[in-house]
Amino acid sequence: MAVKDDSKEWARYAKELGVNLQRLRVERGLTQERVAYDAGLSRYQYQRMEWGKIGKDTPANPTLKTIMAVAQVLGVTLDELLPPSWPDLHAR
């Protein structure tokens, strides 16, 4: 069953992911450049993930492959990286 498009909820989730990325990166003493390079991304691509946005009103939407690469660089599992849950996901 498809999940209903809820742009505001996705924007909030993308922002929370960005906060997690920044917190974990800083805790490990890594620069954005280092994480990006090691994950095979440009610094700008990685910055947009931390910002939770790719444009003024467009939330970030990284691929699973990208998220997994960044998690590996940060030395964390997806459970540790991703926000706890998408609100109301199971109720839809």
mmCIF file of N, CA, C and O in Angstrom:
data_model
loop_
_atom_site.group_PDB
_atom_site.id
_atom_site.type_symbol
_atom_site.label_atom_id
_atom_site.label_comp_id
_atom_site.label_asym_id
_atom_site.label_seq_id
_atom_site.Cartn_x
_atom_site.Cartn_y
_atom_site.Cartn_z
ATOM 1 N N MET A 1 0.836 -1.175 0.000
ATOM 2 C CA MET A 1 0.000 0.000 0.000
ATOM 3 C C MET A 1 0.883 1.241 0.000
ATOM 4 O O MET A 1 1.832 1.333 0.758
ATOM 5 N N ALA A 2 0.584 2.184 -0.847
ATOM 6 C CA ALA A 2 1.380 3.399 -0.967
ATOM 7 C C ALA A 2 1.115 4.329 0.216
ATOM 8 O O ALA A 2 0.009 4.393 0.742
ATOM 9 N N VAL A 3 2.151 5.051 0.593
ATOM 10 C CA VAL A 3 2.035 6.019 1.668
ATOM 11 C C VAL A 3 1.603 7.348 1.069
ATOM 12 O O VAL A 3 2.138 7.790 0.054
ATOM 13 N N LYS A 4 0.641 7.988 1.707
ATOM 14 C CA LYS A 4 0.148 9.289 1.257
ATOM 15 C C LYS A 4 1.284 10.312 1.272
ATOM 16 O O LYS A 4 2.087 10.337 2.198
ATOM 17 N N ASP A 5 1.330 11.159 0.243
ATOM 18 C CA ASP A 5 2.349 12.211 0.182
ATOM 19 C C ASP A 5 2.018 13.283 1.207
ATOM 20 O O ASP A 5 0.945 13.855 1.187
ATOM 21 N N ASP A 6 2.912 13.521 2.103
ATOM 22 C CA ASP A 6 2.725 14.544 3.115
ATOM 23 C C ASP A 6 4.003 15.365 3.180
ATOM 24 O O ASP A 6 4.912 15.059 3.944
ATOM 25 N N SER A 7 4.060 16.393 2.356
ATOM 26 C CA SER A 7 5.285 17.183 2.196
ATOM 27 C C SER A 7 5.786 17.797 3.497
ATOM 28 O O SER A 7 6.990 17.834 3.730
ATOM 29 N N LYS A 8 4.874 18.270 4.328
ATOM 30 C CA LYS A 8 5.317 18.888 5.582
ATOM 31 C C LYS A 8 5.973 17.859 6.499
ATOM 32 O O LYS A 8 6.974 18.139 7.132
ATOM 33 N N GLU A 9 5.386 16.669 6.560
ATOM 34 C CA GLU A 9 5.968 15.619 7.399
ATOM 35 C C GLU A 9 7.323 15.180 6.858
ATOM 36 O O GLU A 9 8.251 14.942 7.617
ATOM 37 N N TRP A 10 7.425 15.057 5.519
ATOM 38 C CA TRP A 10 8.713 14.662 4.938
ATOM 39 C C TRP A 10 9.758 15.739 5.195
ATOM 40 O O TRP A 10 10.906 15.434 5.520
ATOM 41 N N ALA A 11 9.378 16.997 5.067
ATOM 42 C CA ALA A 11 10.322 18.090 5.319
ATOM 43 C C ALA A 11 10.826 18.029 6.759
ATOM 44 O O ALA A 11 12.019 18.217 7.016
ATOM 45 N N ARG A 12 9.936 17.734 7.696
ATOM 46 C CA ARG A 12 10.339 17.627 9.099
ATOM 47 C C ARG A 12 11.265 16.429 9.315
ATOM 48 O O ARG A 12 12.276 16.523 10.013
ATOM 49 N N TYR A 13 10.949 15.311 8.673
ATOM 50 C CA TYR A 13 11.787 14.117 8.794
ATOM 51 C C TYR A 13 13.173 14.377 8.202
ATOM 52 O O TYR A 13 14.184 14.016 8.807
ATOM 53 N N ALA A 14 13.230 15.011 7.029
ATOM 54 C CA ALA A 14 14.513 15.321 6.384
ATOM 55 C C ALA A 14 15.347 16.252 7.264
ATOM 56 O O ALA A 14 16.565 16.096 7.360
ATOM 57 N N LYS A 15 14.700 17.197 7.915
ATOM 58 C CA LYS A 15 15.407 18.118 8.814
ATOM 59 C C LYS A 15 15.969 17.364 10.021
ATOM 60 O O LYS A 15 17.099 17.585 10.438
ATOM 61 N N GLU A 16 15.171 16.440 10.581
ATOM 62 C CA GLU A 16 15.641 15.646 11.720
ATOM 63 C C GLU A 16 16.816 14.759 11.321
ATOM 64 O O GLU A 16 17.762 14.592 12.090
ATOM 65 N N LEU A 17 16.770 14.208 10.111
ATOM 66 C CA LEU A 17 17.898 13.425 9.611
ATOM 67 C C LEU A 17 19.144 14.301 9.534
ATOM 68 O O LEU A 17 20.227 13.894 9.943
ATOM 69 N N GLY A 18 18.988 15.517 9.037
ATOM 70 C CA GLY A 18 20.108 16.447 8.949
ATOM 71 C C GLY A 18 20.711 16.770 10.299
ATOM 72 O O GLY A 18 21.943 16.833 10.453
ATOM 73 N N VAL A 19 19.869 16.952 11.289
ATOM 74 C CA VAL A 19 20.343 17.219 12.654
ATOM 75 C C VAL A 19 21.149 16.026 13.160
ATOM 76 O O VAL A 19 22.222 16.186 13.751
ATOM 77 N N ASN A 20 20.639 14.821 12.914
ATOM 78 C CA ASN A 20 21.370 13.612 13.324
ATOM 79 C C ASN A 20 22.720 13.524 12.626
ATOM 80 O O ASN A 20 23.727 13.188 13.249
ATOM 81 N N LEU A 21 22.747 13.802 11.327
ATOM 82 C CA LEU A 21 23.994 13.754 10.566
ATOM 83 C C LEU A 21 25.020 14.709 11.154
ATOM 84 O O LEU A 21 26.174 14.336 11.382
ATOM 85 N N GLN A 22 24.599 15.934 11.405
ATOM 86 C CA GLN A 22 25.529 16.928 11.924
ATOM 87 C C GLN A 22 26.034 16.533 13.314
ATOM 88 O O GLN A 22 27.226 16.614 13.603
ATOM 89 N N ARG A 23 25.122 16.092 14.180
ATOM 90 C CA ARG A 23 25.510 15.704 15.536
ATOM 91 C C ARG A 23 26.538 14.572 15.511
ATOM 92 O O ARG A 23 27.584 14.649 16.168
ATOM 93 N N LEU A 24 26.255 13.543 14.733
ATOM 94 C CA LEU A 24 27.167 12.399 14.661
ATOM 95 C C LEU A 24 28.514 12.789 14.052
ATOM 96 O O LEU A 24 29.564 12.347 14.513
ATOM 97 N N ARG A 25 28.481 13.630 13.040
ATOM 98 C CA ARG A 25 29.727 14.070 12.396
ATOM 99 C C ARG A 25 30.587 14.855 13.378
ATOM 100 O O ARG A 25 31.795 14.604 13.513
ATOM 101 N N VAL A 26 29.964 15.787 14.087
ATOM 102 C CA VAL A 26 30.705 16.617 15.040
ATOM 103 C C VAL A 26 31.242 15.763 16.188
ATOM 104 O O VAL A 26 32.390 15.935 16.611
ATOM 105 N N GLU A 27 30.435 14.822 16.684
ATOM 106 C CA GLU A 27 30.890 13.933 17.758
ATOM 107 C C GLU A 27 32.140 13.159 17.356
ATOM 108 O O GLU A 27 32.970 12.830 18.200
ATOM 109 N N ARG A 28 32.268 12.858 16.067
ATOM 110 C CA ARG A 28 33.413 12.088 15.588
ATOM 111 C C ARG A 28 34.570 12.970 15.124
ATOM 112 O O ARG A 28 35.599 12.486 14.679
ATOM 113 N N GLY A 29 34.392 14.277 15.224
ATOM 114 C CA GLY A 29 35.461 15.208 14.858
ATOM 115 C C GLY A 29 35.744 15.248 13.363
ATOM 116 O O GLY A 29 36.879 15.509 12.962
ATOM 117 N N LEU A 30 34.726 14.995 12.559
ATOM 118 C CA LEU A 30 34.899 14.970 11.104
ATOM 119 C C LEU A 30 34.371 16.247 10.472
ATOM 120 O O LEU A 30 33.423 16.851 10.977
ATOM 121 N N THR A 31 34.969 16.633 9.375
ATOM 122 C CA THR A 31 34.470 17.770 8.609
ATOM 123 C C THR A 31 33.440 17.286 7.602
ATOM 124 O O THR A 31 33.372 16.102 7.265
ATOM 125 N N GLN A 32 32.648 18.223 7.109
ATOM 126 C CA GLN A 32 31.709 17.891 6.040
ATOM 127 C C GLN A 32 32.455 17.364 4.824
ATOM 128 O O GLN A 32 32.019 16.408 4.181
ATOM 129 N N GLU A 33 33.580 17.972 4.518
ATOM 130 C CA GLU A 33 34.380 17.544 3.372
ATOM 131 C C GLU A 33 34.833 16.092 3.508
ATOM 132 O O GLU A 33 34.782 15.327 2.545
ATOM 133 N N ARG A 34 35.280 15.712 4.702
ATOM 134 C CA ARG A 34 35.775 14.349 4.921
ATOM 135 C C ARG A 34 34.646 13.338 4.778
ATOM 136 O O ARG A 34 34.798 12.321 4.120
ATOM 137 N N VAL A 35 33.499 13.607 5.399
ATOM 138 C CA VAL A 35 32.372 12.681 5.300
ATOM 139 C C VAL A 35 31.929 12.562 3.851
ATOM 140 O O VAL A 35 31.728 11.457 3.336
ATOM 141 N N ALA A 36 31.803 13.694 3.182
ATOM 142 C CA ALA A 36 31.362 13.685 1.786
ATOM 143 C C ALA A 36 32.323 12.883 0.918
ATOM 144 O O ALA A 36 31.900 12.008 0.152
ATOM 145 N N TYR A 37 33.609 13.159 1.034
ATOM 146 C CA TYR A 37 34.612 12.472 0.210
ATOM 147 C C TYR A 37 34.575 10.962 0.446
ATOM 148 O O TYR A 37 34.542 10.173 -0.491
ATOM 149 N N ASP A 38 34.565 10.579 1.720
ATOM 150 C CA ASP A 38 34.585 9.150 2.054
ATOM 151 C C ASP A 38 33.304 8.437 1.629
ATOM 152 O O ASP A 38 33.319 7.233 1.383
ATOM 153 N N ALA A 39 32.192 9.178 1.542
ATOM 154 C CA ALA A 39 30.917 8.588 1.124
ATOM 155 C C ALA A 39 30.707 8.675 -0.386
ATOM 156 O O ALA A 39 29.697 8.201 -0.891
ATOM 157 N N GLY A 40 31.649 9.299 -1.091
ATOM 158 C CA GLY A 40 31.522 9.421 -2.541
ATOM 159 C C GLY A 40 30.567 10.510 -2.982
ATOM 160 O O GLY A 40 29.964 10.432 -4.054
ATOM 161 N N LEU A 41 30.443 11.563 -2.160
ATOM 162 C CA LEU A 41 29.550 12.681 -2.464
ATOM 163 C C LEU A 41 30.351 13.959 -2.610
ATOM 164 O O LEU A 41 31.487 14.048 -2.138
ATOM 165 N N SER A 42 29.738 14.958 -3.202
ATOM 166 C CA SER A 42 30.351 16.283 -3.172
ATOM 167 C C SER A 42 30.033 16.902 -1.809
ATOM 168 O O SER A 42 29.083 16.493 -1.127
ATOM 169 N N ARG A 43 30.827 17.874 -1.417
ATOM 170 C CA ARG A 43 30.579 18.552 -0.142
ATOM 171 C C ARG A 43 29.197 19.195 -0.168
ATOM 172 O O ARG A 43 28.449 19.147 0.816
ATOM 173 N N TYR A 44 28.822 19.773 -1.302
ATOM 174 C CA TYR A 44 27.521 20.426 -1.422
ATOM 175 C C TYR A 44 26.379 19.419 -1.268
ATOM 176 O O TYR A 44 25.382 19.697 -0.593
ATOM 177 N N GLN A 45 26.510 18.233 -1.846
ATOM 178 C CA GLN A 45 25.485 17.202 -1.671
ATOM 179 C C GLN A 45 25.323 16.858 -0.193
ATOM 180 O O GLN A 45 24.204 16.732 0.305
ATOM 181 N N TYR A 46 26.450 16.693 0.477
ATOM 182 C CA TYR A 46 26.392 16.355 1.900
ATOM 183 C C TYR A 46 25.816 17.511 2.717
ATOM 184 O O TYR A 46 24.993 17.293 3.613
ATOM 185 N N GLN A 47 26.217 18.733 2.403
ATOM 186 C CA GLN A 47 25.681 19.890 3.124
ATOM 187 C C GLN A 47 24.157 19.926 3.025
ATOM 188 O O GLN A 47 23.473 20.192 4.013
ATOM 189 N N ARG A 48 23.635 19.664 1.839
ATOM 190 C CA ARG A 48 22.184 19.687 1.650
ATOM 191 C C ARG A 48 21.512 18.619 2.507
ATOM 192 O O ARG A 48 20.415 18.834 3.009
ATOM 193 N N MET A 49 22.167 17.492 2.703
ATOM 194 C CA MET A 49 21.605 16.467 3.591
ATOM 195 C C MET A 49 21.560 16.987 5.026
ATOM 196 O O MET A 49 20.564 16.784 5.727
ATOM 197 N N GLU A 50 22.616 17.650 5.466
ATOM 198 C CA GLU A 50 22.623 18.202 6.826
ATOM 199 C C GLU A 50 21.593 19.311 6.976
ATOM 200 O O GLU A 50 20.993 19.458 8.030
ATOM 201 N N TRP A 51 21.399 20.096 5.934
ATOM 202 C CA TRP A 51 20.405 21.167 5.981
ATOM 203 C C TRP A 51 18.987 20.599 5.942
ATOM 204 O O TRP A 51 18.043 21.269 6.340
ATOM 205 N N GLY A 52 18.847 19.395 5.388
ATOM 206 C CA GLY A 52 17.528 18.816 5.209
ATOM 207 C C GLY A 52 16.794 19.403 4.028
ATOM 208 O O GLY A 52 15.594 19.208 3.876
ATOM 209 N N LYS A 53 17.514 20.122 3.176
ATOM 210 C CA LYS A 53 16.902 20.791 2.027
ATOM 211 C C LYS A 53 17.806 20.706 0.810
ATOM 212 O O LYS A 53 19.022 20.686 0.941
ATOM 213 N N ILE A 54 17.188 20.707 -0.363
ATOM 214 C CA ILE A 54 17.955 20.821 -1.602
ATOM 215 C C ILE A 54 17.625 22.129 -2.306
ATOM 216 O O ILE A 54 18.247 22.482 -3.279
ATOM 217 N N GLY A 55 16.662 22.827 -1.806
ATOM 218 C CA GLY A 55 16.268 24.134 -2.326
ATOM 219 C C GLY A 55 15.509 24.866 -1.241
ATOM 220 O O GLY A 55 15.299 24.332 -0.148
ATOM 221 N N LYS A 56 15.078 26.057 -1.538
ATOM 222 C CA LYS A 56 14.392 26.868 -0.542
ATOM 223 C C LYS A 56 13.210 26.135 0.085
ATOM 224 O O LYS A 56 13.044 26.118 1.298
ATOM 225 N N ASP A 57 12.379 25.541 -0.730
ATOM 226 C CA ASP A 57 11.182 24.868 -0.234
ATOM 227 C C ASP A 57 11.147 23.382 -0.566
ATOM 228 O O ASP A 57 10.093 22.762 -0.525
ATOM 229 N N THR A 58 12.294 22.805 -0.902
ATOM 230 C CA THR A 58 12.335 21.406 -1.301
ATOM 231 C C THR A 58 13.156 20.601 -0.297
ATOM 232 O O THR A 58 14.358 20.807 -0.165
ATOM 233 N N PRO A 59 12.500 19.684 0.417
ATOM 234 C CA PRO A 59 13.245 18.882 1.389
ATOM 235 C C PRO A 59 14.204 17.913 0.707
ATOM 236 O O PRO A 59 13.963 17.479 -0.421
ATOM 237 N N ALA A 60 15.278 17.598 1.389
ATOM 238 C CA ALA A 60 16.239 16.623 0.883
ATOM 239 C C ALA A 60 15.547 15.264 0.771
ATOM 240 O O ALA A 60 14.648 14.949 1.537
ATOM 241 N N ASN A 61 15.993 14.473 -0.193
ATOM 242 C CA ASN A 61 15.433 13.138 -0.387
ATOM 243 C C ASN A 61 16.552 12.218 -0.878
ATOM 244 O O ASN A 61 16.536 11.757 -2.022
ATOM 245 N N PRO A 62 17.541 11.955 0.007
ATOM 246 C CA PRO A 62 18.681 11.136 -0.415
ATOM 247 C C PRO A 62 18.260 9.692 -0.682
ATOM 248 O O PRO A 62 17.299 9.194 -0.095
ATOM 249 N N THR A 63 19.004 9.042 -1.538
ATOM 250 C CA THR A 63 18.728 7.633 -1.819
ATOM 251 C C THR A 63 19.191 6.776 -0.644
ATOM 252 O O THR A 63 20.014 7.199 0.177
ATOM 253 N N LEU A 64 18.675 5.572 -0.597
ATOM 254 C CA LEU A 64 19.098 4.633 0.451
ATOM 255 C C LEU A 64 20.595 4.361 0.336
ATOM 256 O O LEU A 64 21.305 4.287 1.345
ATOM 257 N N LYS A 65 21.090 4.256 -0.888
ATOM 258 C CA LYS A 65 22.521 4.016 -1.103
ATOM 259 C C LYS A 65 23.352 5.140 -0.486
ATOM 260 O O LYS A 65 24.370 4.886 0.165
ATOM 261 N N THR A 66 22.913 6.382 -0.659
ATOM 262 C CA THR A 66 23.624 7.525 -0.099
ATOM 263 C C THR A 66 23.580 7.502 1.424
ATOM 264 O O THR A 66 24.596 7.712 2.091
ATOM 265 N N ILE A 67 22.411 7.232 1.974
ATOM 266 C CA ILE A 67 22.275 7.178 3.433
ATOM 267 C C ILE A 67 23.162 6.075 4.013
ATOM 268 O O ILE A 67 23.826 6.268 5.033
ATOM 269 N N MET A 68 23.184 4.934 3.348
ATOM 270 C CA MET A 68 24.018 3.824 3.826
ATOM 271 C C MET A 68 25.500 4.165 3.752
ATOM 272 O O MET A 68 26.270 3.826 4.655
ATOM 273 N N ALA A 69 25.920 4.848 2.697
ATOM 274 C CA ALA A 69 27.329 5.240 2.560
ATOM 275 C C ALA A 69 27.733 6.199 3.674
ATOM 276 O O ALA A 69 28.801 6.052 4.278
ATOM 277 N N VAL A 70 26.874 7.164 3.975
ATOM 278 C CA VAL A 70 27.176 8.125 5.038
ATOM 279 C C VAL A 70 27.190 7.426 6.396
ATOM 280 O O VAL A 70 28.068 7.680 7.222
ATOM 281 N N ALA A 71 26.242 6.536 6.629
ATOM 282 C CA ALA A 71 26.217 5.792 7.894
ATOM 283 C C ALA A 71 27.510 5.001 8.078
ATOM 284 O O ALA A 71 28.068 4.956 9.180
ATOM 285 N N GLN A 72 27.992 4.391 7.007
ATOM 286 C CA GLN A 72 29.233 3.621 7.081
ATOM 287 C C GLN A 72 30.406 4.531 7.437
ATOM 288 O O GLN A 72 31.236 4.179 8.277
ATOM 289 N N VAL A 73 30.471 5.691 6.804
ATOM 290 C CA VAL A 73 31.558 6.633 7.102
ATOM 291 C C VAL A 73 31.497 7.072 8.568
ATOM 292 O O VAL A 73 32.527 7.179 9.242
ATOM 293 N N LEU A 74 30.288 7.303 9.063
ATOM 294 C CA LEU A 74 30.127 7.750 10.452
ATOM 295 C C LEU A 74 30.239 6.599 11.451
ATOM 296 O O LEU A 74 30.298 6.829 12.658
ATOM 297 N N GLY A 75 30.240 5.368 10.952
ATOM 298 C CA GLY A 75 30.374 4.209 11.822
ATOM 299 C C GLY A 75 29.136 3.929 12.653
ATOM 300 O O GLY A 75 29.250 3.528 13.816
ATOM 301 N N VAL A 76 27.962 4.164 12.056
ATOM 302 C CA VAL A 76 26.707 3.932 12.768
ATOM 303 C C VAL A 76 25.786 3.045 11.933
ATOM 304 O O VAL A 76 25.963 2.901 10.727
ATOM 305 N N THR A 77 24.799 2.475 12.595
ATOM 306 C CA THR A 77 23.772 1.716 11.891
ATOM 307 C C THR A 77 22.703 2.687 11.379
ATOM 308 O O THR A 77 22.634 3.841 11.826
ATOM 309 N N LEU A 78 21.867 2.202 10.493
ATOM 310 C CA LEU A 78 20.765 3.037 10.009
ATOM 311 C C LEU A 78 19.831 3.411 11.154
ATOM 312 O O LEU A 78 19.311 4.531 11.185
ATOM 313 N N ASP A 79 19.640 2.503 12.099
ATOM 314 C CA ASP A 79 18.796 2.801 13.260
ATOM 315 C C ASP A 79 19.343 3.974 14.063
ATOM 316 O O ASP A 79 18.583 4.756 14.631
ATOM 317 N N GLU A 80 20.643 4.082 14.143
ATOM 318 C CA GLU A 80 21.262 5.179 14.890
ATOM 319 C C GLU A 80 21.212 6.486 14.110
ATOM 320 O O GLU A 80 21.207 7.557 14.706
ATOM 321 N N LEU A 81 21.190 6.397 12.796
ATOM 322 C CA LEU A 81 21.236 7.583 11.952
ATOM 323 C C LEU A 81 19.858 8.172 11.675
ATOM 324 O O LEU A 81 19.660 9.385 11.783
ATOM 325 N N LEU A 82 18.916 7.331 11.327
ATOM 326 C CA LEU A 82 17.596 7.807 10.930
ATOM 327 C C LEU A 82 16.774 8.248 12.133
ATOM 328 O O LEU A 82 16.876 7.670 13.208
ATOM 329 N N PRO A 83 15.935 9.273 11.942
ATOM 330 C CA PRO A 83 15.008 9.651 13.017
ATOM 331 C C PRO A 83 14.133 8.453 13.390
ATOM 332 O O PRO A 83 13.928 7.556 12.562
ATOM 333 N N PRO A 84 13.599 8.427 14.597
ATOM 334 C CA PRO A 84 12.881 7.253 15.093
ATOM 335 C C PRO A 84 11.785 6.722 14.182
ATOM 336 O O PRO A 84 11.712 5.535 13.955
ATOM 337 N N SER A 85 10.914 7.568 13.686
ATOM 338 C CA SER A 85 9.852 7.065 12.820
ATOM 339 C C SER A 85 9.205 8.212 12.075
ATOM 340 O O SER A 85 9.278 9.358 12.448
ATOM 341 N N TRP A 86 8.548 7.828 10.994
ATOM 342 C CA TRP A 86 7.745 8.778 10.240
ATOM 343 C C TRP A 86 6.410 8.845 10.962
ATOM 344 O O TRP A 86 5.767 7.823 11.164
ATOM 345 N N PRO A 87 5.954 10.015 11.384
ATOM 346 C CA PRO A 87 4.689 10.121 12.120
ATOM 347 C C PRO A 87 3.530 9.477 11.364
ATOM 348 O O PRO A 87 3.375 9.668 10.160
ATOM 349 N N ASP A 88 2.759 8.706 12.067
ATOM 350 C CA ASP A 88 1.544 8.068 11.537
ATOM 351 C C ASP A 88 1.794 7.108 10.407
ATOM 352 O O ASP A 88 0.852 6.748 9.692
ATOM 353 N N LEU A 89 3.020 6.674 10.192
ATOM 354 C CA LEU A 89 3.318 5.786 9.076
ATOM 355 C C LEU A 89 2.516 4.503 9.174
ATOM 356 O O LEU A 89 1.973 4.033 8.193
ATOM 357 N N HIS A 90 2.442 3.939 10.348
ATOM 358 C CA HIS A 90 1.769 2.663 10.505
ATOM 359 C C HIS A 90 0.249 2.809 10.507
ATOM 360 O O HIS A 90 -0.455 1.834 10.310
ATOM 361 N N ALA A 91 -0.241 4.010 10.697
ATOM 362 C CA ALA A 91 -1.684 4.230 10.733
ATOM 363 C C ALA A 91 -2.270 4.410 9.334
ATOM 364 O O ALA A 91 -3.460 4.428 9.160
ATOM 365 N N ARG A 92 -1.420 4.569 8.334
ATOM 366 C CA ARG A 92 -1.926 4.849 6.985
ATOM 367 C C ARG A 92 -2.248 3.596 6.230
ATOM 368 O O ARG A 92 -1.735 2.624 6.201
#
